[in-house]
Amino acid sequence: MSSVLNGSDLQAPSGSAFVERWQENIRQSGRSPGRVIAGFVGAWLAFALIFYVLPKPAGLSPAGQATLAVMVWACVMWITEAIPVGVSGLLIPMLLAMTGAARPFAVAAGGFTTPVVFLCLAAFLFAAVMQAAGLDRRIALALLSTARVKTVNGVIWAMFGANMVLSLIIPAANARAAALLPVVNGITRFFGDTPEERDAKKAIVIQTLVYGSMISGMCILTAHLPNLVLVGLFEKQGLKLSYIDWFVLQWPYLGMFVITQLWVQRYFRTRKVTVKGGYQAVERQYRELSRTSQSEWLILAVFAVIALLWMTEGWHKIASHNAALIGLGLLFIPGLFGFKWKELQDRTIWGTLLLLAGALSMSDAMGRSGLAQWLSDIVHPLAHGHPWWMVLVILMVGTHVIRLGMLSNIAAITMIAPVLIALAPKLGLHPVAFTMLVADTDTFAYILPTQITAAVIAYSSGTFSMSDYAKVGWAAVLIAIAYGILVMAPWYALLGVPVWDPAAAWPFGSVPVK
């Protein structure tokens, strides 16, 4: 050998060096070593304590106790982001099966085979095609260019229009926020550094990327993943909601954007602030785009077919997930587009899909094992004896307190929705209306940017501080609670789903008995 190895080269790294390297790897992944390690160890300790050490709680079956251990494990992992959410989604069925919470494995992993997951997967792949083709940015810029905005409020309204259109295409609020971030950054760069212009930038970013993304997602079934969790749970109750049924139920939420816009406009004093150069920035970006290609027009045509099938499901009886998969098959006709599968693979939110499937598996186990009923018995005394609107206030506020430490909407709804469905009959309330009203307010967790992924993306723009976000957000949360009780509850009643009447006949479709 041409060189001689030193003795030190053969020695294993010291314990401290190993720990430092371990912590550095966590830092490089963009997470806090202390938070991650504490969360990982804490999750497994909590799991072991509940499953192996604590005596079985009165009224809870062994399967329910096992499910509780898995639920707490998942909750700690999600709050601390100790492991990727997709990995947690994969591990949930394994833990459910091995602890006896749900058996056999096919039952424990039932969430991976539900129609909702296939609808979500098709929507994710469709969004990836749109993004690879550049259609998401083209549509956003075209809307802004057409609107010819001149004021800050005009920018916000035009961007809300872009959010609504993209909600038909991109099935997650965080993905829409990420798609619009470059466009928003391009506009805000044309503002100066006066106090008025700094406030204008804050208003545009918060109202567009956070409030706009979340509110637009409430109306379109595939635009917000918690929507799919709720529909999957209702189907297990024999209550079906189609794509168009969901829109009919939820479209009044669009009015909430008007109120939050008035509040944001008042708080940041943007009513008379004009966009100096903002419109020219949009025009420049729009002119730099190449002409719409034949492939892009074909992709849009396929999407139009899917949208038509979703809207007319009641007539042709092709379920939403099958219609989406039909459209996916059309998209992959050879030669329709030139980009490679890897480009779509890299743009597909696989981790979120696996989280959704694992979350649905756990929600199912919570119902099967009796855990949801047991938890609802614990919550019941807090709400018992109050009128329906006060029950909603109590649980909505409680939901927002819980959400202070949790980033994922899907994770939160997975925990909350099964308990709400079980709690509704105990309180004499309609299970669907009650569950949706409380679960919907979870979407509007606006106190901290760390509560919503779209808000984390908006925060990355550097235009606002945590304090700015919280000061405008607390009122937005109160608006959401009041809107649910004063607007959405009466609307549900008008459609035949009154929250105060648990015996009301279901006005939409039912799931066929197998």
Tab-separated table of N, CA and C in Angstrom, residues 309-370:
chain	number	residue	atom	x	y	z
A	309	LEU	N	-67.724	15.417	-15.362
A	309	LEU	CA	-68.162	14.145	-14.780
A	309	LEU	C	-68.429	14.302	-13.283
A	310	TRP	N	-67.599	15.080	-12.590
A	310	TRP	CA	-67.815	15.303	-11.160
A	310	TRP	C	-69.119	16.044	-10.915
A	311	MET	N	-69.396	17.050	-11.739
A	311	MET	CA	-70.581	17.877	-11.533
A	311	MET	C	-71.875	17.144	-11.885
A	312	THR	N	-71.787	16.131	-12.755
A	312	THR	CA	-72.994	15.414	-13.201
A	312	THR	C	-73.040	13.995	-12.664
A	313	GLU	N	-72.374	13.765	-11.539
A	313	GLU	CA	-72.319	12.411	-10.976
A	313	GLU	C	-73.712	11.849	-10.708
A	314	GLY	N	-74.624	12.690	-10.266
A	314	GLY	CA	-75.971	12.215	-9.958
A	314	GLY	C	-76.704	11.694	-11.174
A	315	TRP	N	-76.286	12.106	-12.352
A	315	TRP	CA	-76.962	11.666	-13.578
A	315	TRP	C	-76.352	10.390	-14.151
A	316	HIS	N	-75.016	10.364	-14.307
A	316	HIS	CA	-74.398	9.196	-14.952
A	316	HIS	C	-73.948	8.118	-13.957
A	317	LYS	N	-73.962	8.427	-12.652
A	317	LYS	CA	-73.649	7.466	-11.581
A	317	LYS	C	-72.202	6.976	-11.577
A	318	ILE	N	-71.324	7.667	-12.268
A	318	ILE	CA	-69.890	7.320	-12.200
A	318	ILE	C	-69.312	8.035	-10.980
A	319	ALA	N	-68.840	7.280	-9.998
A	319	ALA	CA	-68.351	7.869	-8.752
A	319	ALA	C	-67.173	8.798	-9.019
A	320	SER	N	-66.982	9.763	-8.128
A	320	SER	CA	-65.945	10.787	-8.319
A	320	SER	C	-64.560	10.171	-8.490
A	321	HIS	N	-64.248	9.139	-7.691
A	321	HIS	CA	-62.914	8.549	-7.793
A	321	HIS	C	-62.717	7.836	-9.116
A	322	ASN	N	-63.777	7.185	-9.621
A	322	ASN	CA	-63.667	6.525	-10.925
A	322	ASN	C	-63.537	7.547	-12.051
A	323	ALA	N	-64.281	8.652	-11.942
A	323	ALA	CA	-64.173	9.702	-12.957
A	323	ALA	C	-62.761	10.270	-12.992
A	324	ALA	N	-62.170	10.465	-11.797
A	324	ALA	CA	-60.802	10.978	-11.740
A	324	ALA	C	-59.820	9.999	-12.367
A	325	LEU	N	-60.018	8.718	-12.118
A	325	LEU	CA	-59.109	7.712	-12.679
A	325	LEU	C	-59.287	7.581	-14.193
A	326	ILE	N	-60.507	7.775	-14.667
A	326	ILE	CA	-60.731	7.796	-16.119
A	326	ILE	C	-59.948	8.943	-16.743
A	327	GLY	N	-60.039	10.113	-16.112
A	327	GLY	CA	-59.288	11.263	-16.617
A	327	GLY	C	-57.800	11.022	-16.578
A	328	LEU	N	-57.331	10.348	-15.533
A	328	LEU	CA	-55.910	10.031	-15.426
A	328	LEU	C	-55.478	9.116	-16.568
A	329	GLY	N	-56.330	8.152	-16.892
A	329	GLY	CA	-56.025	7.269	-18.016
A	329	GLY	C	-55.923	8.032	-19.333
A	330	LEU	N	-56.817	9.029	-19.509
A	330	LEU	CA	-56.763	9.836	-20.728
A	330	LEU	C	-55.484	10.664	-20.793
A	331	LEU	N	-55.062	11.177	-19.635
A	331	LEU	CA	-53.863	12.020	-19.605
A	331	LEU	C	-52.612	11.261	-20.037
A	332	PHE	N	-52.600	9.961	-19.794
A	332	PHE	CA	-51.391	9.201	-20.078
A	332	PHE	C	-51.467	8.459	-21.403
A	333	ILE	N	-52.327	8.927	-22.284
A	333	ILE	CA	-52.291	8.434	-23.666
A	333	ILE	C	-50.913	8.781	-24.238
A	334	PRO	N	-50.190	7.833	-24.822
A	334	PRO	CA	-48.822	8.102	-25.298
A	334	PRO	C	-48.755	9.298	-26.240
A	335	GLY	N	-47.798	10.177	-25.965
A	335	GLY	CA	-47.548	11.309	-26.831
A	335	GLY	C	-48.315	12.561	-26.499
A	336	LEU	N	-49.153	12.514	-25.427
A	336	LEU	CA	-49.952	13.690	-25.100
A	336	LEU	C	-49.069	14.828	-24.588
A	337	PHE	N	-48.017	14.480	-23.832
A	337	PHE	CA	-47.071	15.500	-23.370
A	337	PHE	C	-45.656	14.930	-23.394
A	338	GLY	N	-44.678	15.843	-23.321
A	338	GLY	CA	-43.297	15.438	-23.523
A	338	GLY	C	-42.479	15.206	-22.269
A	339	PHE	N	-42.973	15.616	-21.091
A	339	PHE	CA	-42.151	15.446	-19.903
A	339	PHE	C	-42.189	14.004	-19.401
A	340	LYS	N	-41.197	13.664	-18.595
A	340	LYS	CA	-41.024	12.290	-18.140
A	340	LYS	C	-41.786	12.028	-16.843
A	341	TRP	N	-41.986	10.727	-16.567
A	341	TRP	CA	-42.693	10.323	-15.357
A	341	TRP	C	-42.002	10.864	-14.101
A	342	LYS	N	-40.673	10.914	-14.120
A	342	LYS	CA	-39.947	11.378	-12.934
A	342	LYS	C	-40.329	12.813	-12.579
A	343	GLU	N	-40.623	13.641	-13.586
A	343	GLU	CA	-41.031	15.010	-13.317
A	343	GLU	C	-42.359	15.048	-12.554
A	344	LEU	N	-43.249	14.103	-12.865
A	344	LEU	CA	-44.518	14.015	-12.157
A	344	LEU	C	-44.312	13.416	-10.769
A	345	GLN	N	-43.438	12.431	-10.713
A	345	GLN	CA	-43.119	11.767	-9.449
A	345	GLN	C	-42.619	12.783	-8.425
A	346	ASP	N	-41.733	13.656	-8.870
A	346	ASP	CA	-41.125	14.639	-7.965
A	346	ASP	C	-42.115	15.702	-7.521
A	347	ARG	N	-43.177	15.914	-8.279
A	347	ARG	CA	-44.158	16.950	-7.943
A	347	ARG	C	-45.366	16.391	-7.184
A	348	THR	N	-45.445	15.097	-7.036
A	348	THR	CA	-46.582	14.479	-6.353
A	348	THR	C	-46.312	14.436	-4.854
A	349	ILE	N	-47.312	14.793	-4.061
A	349	ILE	CA	-47.121	14.901	-2.611
A	349	ILE	C	-47.349	13.516	-1.988
A	350	TRP	N	-46.400	12.618	-2.191
A	350	TRP	CA	-46.565	11.233	-1.747
A	350	TRP	C	-46.714	11.146	-0.233
A	351	GLY	N	-45.927	11.929	0.496
A	351	GLY	CA	-45.991	11.873	1.951
A	351	GLY	C	-47.369	12.213	2.478
A	352	THR	N	-47.990	13.242	1.898
A	352	THR	CA	-49.327	13.638	2.332
A	352	THR	C	-50.347	12.566	1.987
A	353	LEU	N	-50.184	11.920	0.834
A	353	LEU	CA	-51.092	10.833	0.459
A	353	LEU	C	-51.011	9.695	1.464
A	354	LEU	N	-49.779	9.307	1.845
A	354	LEU	CA	-49.605	8.227	2.813
A	354	LEU	C	-50.151	8.634	4.181
A	355	LEU	N	-49.971	9.915	4.536
A	355	LEU	CA	-50.541	10.404	5.792
A	355	LEU	C	-52.056	10.285	5.759
A	356	LEU	N	-52.679	10.686	4.659
A	356	LEU	CA	-54.134	10.602	4.529
A	356	LEU	C	-54.605	9.163	4.687
A	357	ALA	N	-53.941	8.229	4.003
A	357	ALA	CA	-54.340	6.819	4.075
A	357	ALA	C	-54.174	6.265	5.486
A	358	GLY	N	-53.044	6.577	6.131
A	358	GLY	CA	-52.835	6.130	7.500
A	358	GLY	C	-53.832	6.756	8.458
A	359	ALA	N	-54.132	8.040	8.248
A	359	ALA	CA	-55.097	8.736	9.101
A	359	ALA	C	-56.488	8.118	8.968
A	360	LEU	N	-56.880	7.769	7.745
A	360	LEU	CA	-58.178	7.116	7.542
A	360	LEU	C	-58.208	5.751	8.216
A	361	SER	N	-57.089	5.033	8.172
A	361	SER	CA	-57.011	3.738	8.852
A	361	SER	C	-57.205	3.907	10.353
A	362	MET	N	-56.586	4.917	10.920
A	362	MET	CA	-56.708	5.140	12.357
A	362	MET	C	-58.112	5.609	12.728
A	363	SER	N	-58.708	6.467	11.909
A	363	SER	CA	-60.078	6.903	12.173
A	363	SER	C	-61.036	5.717	12.187
A	364	ASP	N	-60.836	4.808	11.243
A	364	ASP	CA	-61.667	3.607	11.180
A	364	ASP	C	-61.481	2.765	12.444
A	365	ALA	N	-60.226	2.610	12.877
A	365	ALA	CA	-59.943	1.828	14.088
A	365	ALA	C	-60.558	2.481	15.319
A	366	MET	N	-60.568	3.807	15.369
A	366	MET	CA	-61.174	4.504	16.501
A	366	MET	C	-62.662	4.183	16.612
A	367	GLY	N	-63.326	4.073	15.460
A	367	GLY	CA	-64.741	3.723	15.479
A	367	GLY	C	-64.976	2.265	15.793
A	368	ARG	N	-64.202	1.380	15.165
A	368	ARG	CA	-64.378	-0.067	15.351
A	368	ARG	C	-64.084	-0.492	16.786
A	369	SER	N	-63.060	0.085	17.384
A	369	SER	CA	-62.610	-0.359	18.709
A	369	SER	C	-63.409	0.247	19.856
A	370	GLY	N	-64.242	1.224	19.556
A	370	GLY	CA	-65.002	1.895	20.603
A	370	GLY	C	-64.277	3.073	21.229
